[in-house]
Short mmCIF file of C-alpha atoms and ligand atoms in Angstrom, two decimals:
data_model
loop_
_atom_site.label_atom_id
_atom_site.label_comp_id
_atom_site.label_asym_id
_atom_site.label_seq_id
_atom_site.Cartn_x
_atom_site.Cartn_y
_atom_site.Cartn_z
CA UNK A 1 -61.26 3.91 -75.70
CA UNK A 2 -64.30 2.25 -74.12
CA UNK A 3 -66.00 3.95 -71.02
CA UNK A 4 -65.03 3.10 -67.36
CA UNK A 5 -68.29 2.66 -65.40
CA UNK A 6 -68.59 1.89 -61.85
CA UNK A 7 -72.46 1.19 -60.98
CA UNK A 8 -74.26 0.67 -57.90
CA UNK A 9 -77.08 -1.70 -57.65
CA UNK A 10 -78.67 -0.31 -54.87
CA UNK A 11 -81.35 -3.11 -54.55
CA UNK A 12 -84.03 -3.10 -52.71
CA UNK A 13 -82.46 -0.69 -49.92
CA UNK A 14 -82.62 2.71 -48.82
CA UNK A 15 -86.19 4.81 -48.48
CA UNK A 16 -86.52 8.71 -49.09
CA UNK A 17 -84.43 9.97 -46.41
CA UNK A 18 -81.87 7.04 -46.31
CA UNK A 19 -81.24 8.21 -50.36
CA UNK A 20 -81.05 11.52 -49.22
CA UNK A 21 -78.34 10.88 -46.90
CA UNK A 22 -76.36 8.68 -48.95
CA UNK A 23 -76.37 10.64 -52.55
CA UNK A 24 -75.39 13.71 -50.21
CA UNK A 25 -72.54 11.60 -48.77
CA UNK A 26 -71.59 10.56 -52.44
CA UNK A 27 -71.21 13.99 -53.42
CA UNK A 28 -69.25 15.01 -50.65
CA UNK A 29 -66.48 12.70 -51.90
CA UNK A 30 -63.65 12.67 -54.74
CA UNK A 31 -64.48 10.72 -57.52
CA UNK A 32 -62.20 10.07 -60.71
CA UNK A 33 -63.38 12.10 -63.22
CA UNK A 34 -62.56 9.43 -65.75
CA UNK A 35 -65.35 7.15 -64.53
CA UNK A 36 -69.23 7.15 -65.16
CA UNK A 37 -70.30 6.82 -62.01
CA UNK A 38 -74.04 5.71 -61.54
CA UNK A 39 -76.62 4.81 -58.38
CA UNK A 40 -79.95 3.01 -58.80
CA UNK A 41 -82.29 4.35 -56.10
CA UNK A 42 -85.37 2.54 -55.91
CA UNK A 43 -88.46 3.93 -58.26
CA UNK A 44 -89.90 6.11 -55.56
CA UNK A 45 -87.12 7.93 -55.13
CA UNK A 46 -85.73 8.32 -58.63
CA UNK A 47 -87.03 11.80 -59.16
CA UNK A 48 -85.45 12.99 -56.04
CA UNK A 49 -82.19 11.44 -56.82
CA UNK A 50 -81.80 13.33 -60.57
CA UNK A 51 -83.15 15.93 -58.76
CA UNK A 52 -80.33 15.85 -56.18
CA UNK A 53 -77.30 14.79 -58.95
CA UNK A 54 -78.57 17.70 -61.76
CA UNK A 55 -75.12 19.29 -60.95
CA UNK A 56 -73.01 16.10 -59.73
CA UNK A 57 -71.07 13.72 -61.60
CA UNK A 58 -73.48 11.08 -61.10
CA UNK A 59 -76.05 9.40 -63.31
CA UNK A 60 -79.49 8.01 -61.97
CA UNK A 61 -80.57 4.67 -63.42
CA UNK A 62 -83.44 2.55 -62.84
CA UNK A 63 -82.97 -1.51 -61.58
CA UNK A 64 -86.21 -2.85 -64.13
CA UNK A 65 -88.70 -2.28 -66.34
CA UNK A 66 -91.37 -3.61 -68.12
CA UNK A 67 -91.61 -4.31 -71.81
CA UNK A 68 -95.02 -2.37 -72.68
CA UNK A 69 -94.82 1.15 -73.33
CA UNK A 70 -98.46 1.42 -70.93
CA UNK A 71 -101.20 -0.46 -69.93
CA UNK A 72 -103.06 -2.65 -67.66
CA UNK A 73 -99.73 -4.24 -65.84
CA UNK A 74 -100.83 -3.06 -62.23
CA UNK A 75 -97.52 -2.34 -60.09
CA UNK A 76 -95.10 -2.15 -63.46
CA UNK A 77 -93.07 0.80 -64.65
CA UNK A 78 -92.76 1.92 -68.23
CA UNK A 79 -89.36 3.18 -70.34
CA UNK A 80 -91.64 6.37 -70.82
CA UNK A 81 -91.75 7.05 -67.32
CA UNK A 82 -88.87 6.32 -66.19
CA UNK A 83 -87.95 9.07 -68.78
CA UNK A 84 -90.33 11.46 -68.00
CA UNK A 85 -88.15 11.51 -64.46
CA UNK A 86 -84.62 11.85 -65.75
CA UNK A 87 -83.50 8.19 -66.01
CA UNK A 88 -82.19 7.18 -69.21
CA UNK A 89 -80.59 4.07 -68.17
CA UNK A 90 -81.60 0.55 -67.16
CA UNK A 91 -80.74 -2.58 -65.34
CA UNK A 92 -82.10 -5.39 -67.31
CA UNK A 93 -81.78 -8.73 -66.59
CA UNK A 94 -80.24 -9.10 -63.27
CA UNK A 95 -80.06 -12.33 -62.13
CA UNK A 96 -82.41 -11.10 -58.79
CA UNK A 97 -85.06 -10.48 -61.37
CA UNK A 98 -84.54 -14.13 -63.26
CA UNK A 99 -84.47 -15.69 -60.08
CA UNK A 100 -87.06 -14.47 -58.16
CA UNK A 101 -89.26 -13.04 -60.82
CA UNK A 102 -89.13 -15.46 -63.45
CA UNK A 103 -87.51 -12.96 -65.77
CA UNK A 104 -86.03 -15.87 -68.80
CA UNK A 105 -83.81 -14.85 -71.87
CA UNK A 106 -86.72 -14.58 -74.00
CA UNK A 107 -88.90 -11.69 -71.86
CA UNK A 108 -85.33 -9.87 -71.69
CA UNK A 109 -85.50 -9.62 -75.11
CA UNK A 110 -88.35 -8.27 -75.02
CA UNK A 111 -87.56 -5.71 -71.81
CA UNK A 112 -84.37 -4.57 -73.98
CA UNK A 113 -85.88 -4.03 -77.10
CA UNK A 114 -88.59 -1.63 -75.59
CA UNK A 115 -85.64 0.23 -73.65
CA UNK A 116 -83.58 0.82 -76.50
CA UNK A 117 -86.49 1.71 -79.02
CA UNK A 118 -87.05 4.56 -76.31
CA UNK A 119 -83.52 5.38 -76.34
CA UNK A 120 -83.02 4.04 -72.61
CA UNK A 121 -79.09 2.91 -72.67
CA UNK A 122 -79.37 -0.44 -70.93
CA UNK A 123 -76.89 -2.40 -68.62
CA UNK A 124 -77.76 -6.04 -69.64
CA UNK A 125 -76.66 -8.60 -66.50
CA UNK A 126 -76.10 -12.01 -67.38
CA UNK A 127 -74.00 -14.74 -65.31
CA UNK A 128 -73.84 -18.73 -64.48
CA UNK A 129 -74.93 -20.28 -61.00
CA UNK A 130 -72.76 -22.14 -58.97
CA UNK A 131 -73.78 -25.55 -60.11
CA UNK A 132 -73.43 -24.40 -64.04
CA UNK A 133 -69.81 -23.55 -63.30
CA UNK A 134 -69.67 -26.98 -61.39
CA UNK A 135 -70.26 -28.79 -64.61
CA UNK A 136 -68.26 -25.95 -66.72
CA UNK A 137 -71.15 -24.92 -68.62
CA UNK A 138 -70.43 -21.03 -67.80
CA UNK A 139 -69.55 -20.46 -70.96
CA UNK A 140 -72.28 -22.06 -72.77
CA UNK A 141 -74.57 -20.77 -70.46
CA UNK A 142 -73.35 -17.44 -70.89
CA UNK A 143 -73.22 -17.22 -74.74
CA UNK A 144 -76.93 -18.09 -74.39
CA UNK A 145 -78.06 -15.29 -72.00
CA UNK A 146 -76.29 -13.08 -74.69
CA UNK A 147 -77.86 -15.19 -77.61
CA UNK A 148 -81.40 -15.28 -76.66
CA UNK A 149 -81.66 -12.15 -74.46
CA UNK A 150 -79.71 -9.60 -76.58
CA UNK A 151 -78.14 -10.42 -80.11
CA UNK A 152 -81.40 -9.11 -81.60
CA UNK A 153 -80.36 -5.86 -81.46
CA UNK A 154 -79.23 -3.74 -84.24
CA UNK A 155 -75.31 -2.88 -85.14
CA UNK A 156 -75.94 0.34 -83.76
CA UNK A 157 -77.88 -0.46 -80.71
CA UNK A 158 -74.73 -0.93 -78.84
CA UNK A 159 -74.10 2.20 -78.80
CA UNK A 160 -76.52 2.24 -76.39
CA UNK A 161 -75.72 -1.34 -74.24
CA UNK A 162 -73.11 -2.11 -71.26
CA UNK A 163 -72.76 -5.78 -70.13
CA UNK A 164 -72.51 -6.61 -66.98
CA UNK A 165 -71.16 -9.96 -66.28
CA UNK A 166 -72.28 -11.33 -62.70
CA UNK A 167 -71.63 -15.16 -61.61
CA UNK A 168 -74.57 -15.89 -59.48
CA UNK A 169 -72.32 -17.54 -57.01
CA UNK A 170 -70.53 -13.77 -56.22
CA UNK A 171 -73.89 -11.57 -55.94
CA UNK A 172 -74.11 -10.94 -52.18
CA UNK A 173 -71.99 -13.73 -50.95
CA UNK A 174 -68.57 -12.32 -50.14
CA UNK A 175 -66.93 -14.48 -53.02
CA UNK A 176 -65.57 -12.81 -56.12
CA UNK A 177 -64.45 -14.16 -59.23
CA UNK A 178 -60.93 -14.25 -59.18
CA UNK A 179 -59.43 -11.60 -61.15
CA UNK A 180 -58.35 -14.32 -63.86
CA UNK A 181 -61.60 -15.68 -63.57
CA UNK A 182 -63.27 -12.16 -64.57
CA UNK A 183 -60.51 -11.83 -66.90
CA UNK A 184 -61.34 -15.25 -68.94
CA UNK A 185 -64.91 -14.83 -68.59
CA UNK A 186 -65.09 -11.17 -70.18
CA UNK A 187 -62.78 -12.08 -73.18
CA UNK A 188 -65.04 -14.92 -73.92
CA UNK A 189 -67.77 -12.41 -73.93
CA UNK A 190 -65.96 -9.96 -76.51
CA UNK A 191 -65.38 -13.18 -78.36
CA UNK A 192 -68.66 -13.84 -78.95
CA UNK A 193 -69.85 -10.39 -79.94
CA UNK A 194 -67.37 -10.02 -82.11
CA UNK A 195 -68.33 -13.60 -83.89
CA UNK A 196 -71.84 -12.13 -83.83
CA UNK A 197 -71.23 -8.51 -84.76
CA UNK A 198 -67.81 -7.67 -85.37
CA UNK A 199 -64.51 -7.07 -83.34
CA UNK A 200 -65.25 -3.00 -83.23
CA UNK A 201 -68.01 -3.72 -81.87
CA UNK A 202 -66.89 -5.89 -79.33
CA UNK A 203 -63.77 -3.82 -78.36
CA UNK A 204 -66.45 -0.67 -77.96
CA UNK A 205 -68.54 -2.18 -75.54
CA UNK A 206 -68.00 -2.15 -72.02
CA UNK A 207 -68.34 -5.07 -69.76
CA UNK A 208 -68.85 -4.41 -66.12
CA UNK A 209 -68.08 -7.49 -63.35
CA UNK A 210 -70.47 -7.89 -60.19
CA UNK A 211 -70.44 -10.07 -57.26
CA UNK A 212 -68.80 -8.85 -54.19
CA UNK A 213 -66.59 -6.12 -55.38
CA UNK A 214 -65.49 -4.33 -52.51
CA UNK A 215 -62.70 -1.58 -52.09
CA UNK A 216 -60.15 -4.37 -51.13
CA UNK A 217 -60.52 -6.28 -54.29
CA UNK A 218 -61.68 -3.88 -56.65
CA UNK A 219 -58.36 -2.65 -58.07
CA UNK A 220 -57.07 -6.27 -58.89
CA UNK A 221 -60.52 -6.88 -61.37
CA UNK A 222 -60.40 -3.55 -62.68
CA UNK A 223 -56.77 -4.08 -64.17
CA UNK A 224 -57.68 -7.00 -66.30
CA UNK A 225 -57.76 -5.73 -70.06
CA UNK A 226 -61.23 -6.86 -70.71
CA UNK A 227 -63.00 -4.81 -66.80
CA UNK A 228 -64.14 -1.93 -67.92
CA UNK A 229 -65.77 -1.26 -64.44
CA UNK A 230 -67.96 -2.87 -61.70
CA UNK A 231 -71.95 -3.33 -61.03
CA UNK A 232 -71.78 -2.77 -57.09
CA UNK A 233 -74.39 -4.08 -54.87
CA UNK A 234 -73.55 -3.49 -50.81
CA UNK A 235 -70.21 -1.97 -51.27
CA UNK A 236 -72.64 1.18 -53.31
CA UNK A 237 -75.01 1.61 -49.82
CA UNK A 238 -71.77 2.89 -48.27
CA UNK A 239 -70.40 6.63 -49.67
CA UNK A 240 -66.57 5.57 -48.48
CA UNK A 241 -66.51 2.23 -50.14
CA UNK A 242 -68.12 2.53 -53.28
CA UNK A 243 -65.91 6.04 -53.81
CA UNK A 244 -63.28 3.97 -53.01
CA UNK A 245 -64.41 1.53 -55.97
CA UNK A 246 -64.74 4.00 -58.11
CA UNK A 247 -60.97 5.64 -57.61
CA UNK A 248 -59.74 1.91 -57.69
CA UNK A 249 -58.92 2.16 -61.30
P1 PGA B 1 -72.91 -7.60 -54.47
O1 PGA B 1 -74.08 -7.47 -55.57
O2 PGA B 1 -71.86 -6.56 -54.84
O3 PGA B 1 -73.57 -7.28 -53.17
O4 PGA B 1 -72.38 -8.98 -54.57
C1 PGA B 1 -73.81 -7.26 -56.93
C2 PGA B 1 -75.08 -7.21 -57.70
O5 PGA B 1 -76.04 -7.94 -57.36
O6 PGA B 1 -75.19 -6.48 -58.70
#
């Protein structure tokens, strides 16, 4: 049975007391049990928010990293501290980072090879821009995000990966995927891992959808076979909605 996850990409929002306020909010609320639940504060406040969670349902994970384990990277973050504060997951790969940070399939690899040599579980994003779907290259464009960014890793590596499928064209824009959309998309995905790897493989891993998920729209994606769960951006800043996200299975 592969794992539910509901995941909130947090951004670049919320300081010290604004994460305060909203993990206490979270953990005020009823959330079903059968879902891994996890918020991405931003780095300064990461410690704080494992801090906070110890004793709730709620994992902390981390929205980048950088490949090297140390060094002379001024303003980077390492696997090893991110560790060293409680997180043991990472975002890798959203498409926020390619865009604007001229993160390409090839560093990826690079960013989730580090992660998982550190044993950092990693949720790999990946997902076609408007114009690519124009043209109906999302599915080429996707198998090569997966090719180049992450069938390196091992058989058993994926043990320790979630996808998270995100059309560009949904992040922050108040238009989802269709459910059949999501639906076509994420069987195409377990396709292609199992033509890489092998079908247990593929039916293992879980593949998250983001862009625009909101309580209202949330339980129609999440009962398509192939959703295991959602990567959440605004709808996670607000306790009520993303709760409600997460009970939307
Ligand atoms: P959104 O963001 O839910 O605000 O569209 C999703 C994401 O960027 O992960």
């Amino acid at each position: 049975m592969r794992k539910r996850i509901v995941a909130g990409n947090w951004k670049m929002n919320c300081d010290l007391s604004e994460t305060d306020y909203l993990l206490s909010r979270l953990m005020e609320q009823k959330l079903n049990p059968e879902v891994e639940v996890i918020v991405t504060p931003p780095f300064p406040n990461l410690y704080t928010a494992f801090n906070l969670l110890k004793n709730a349902p709620i994992d902390v994970a981390a929205q980048n990293m950088h490949q090297e384990a140390n060094g002379a990277y001024t303003g980077e973050v390492s696997a090893t501290m991110l560790k060293s504060v409680g997180v043991e997951t990472v975002i890798l790969g959203h498409s926020e980072r390619r865009a604007y940070f001229g993160e390409d399939n090839a560093l990826l690899a690079q960013k989730v090879s580090t992660a998982l040599s550190q044993e950092m579980r990693t949720i790999f994003c990946f997902g076609e821009e408007l114009q690519e779907r124009k043209e109906g290259r999302h599915f080429d464009v996707v198998k090569e995000q997966l090719q180049e960014g992450l069938f390196h890793i091992s058989n058993d590596d994926w043990k320790q990966v979630v996808l998270a499928y995100e059309p560009v064209w949904a992040i922050g824009t108040g238009e989802t995927a269709s459910p059949e959309q999501a639906q076509e998309m994420h069987q195409f995905i377990r396709e292609t891992i199992a033509e890489a790897y092998s079908q247990d493989i593929a039916n293992e891993v879980s593949i998250l959808y983001g862009g625009s998920v909101k309580p209202n729209n949330a339980s129609e994606i999440f009962g398509k076979p192939d959703v295991d769960g959602g990567l959440i951006g605004g709808a996670s800043l607000k306790a009520d909605d993303f709760a409600a996200i997460v009970n939307a299975f």
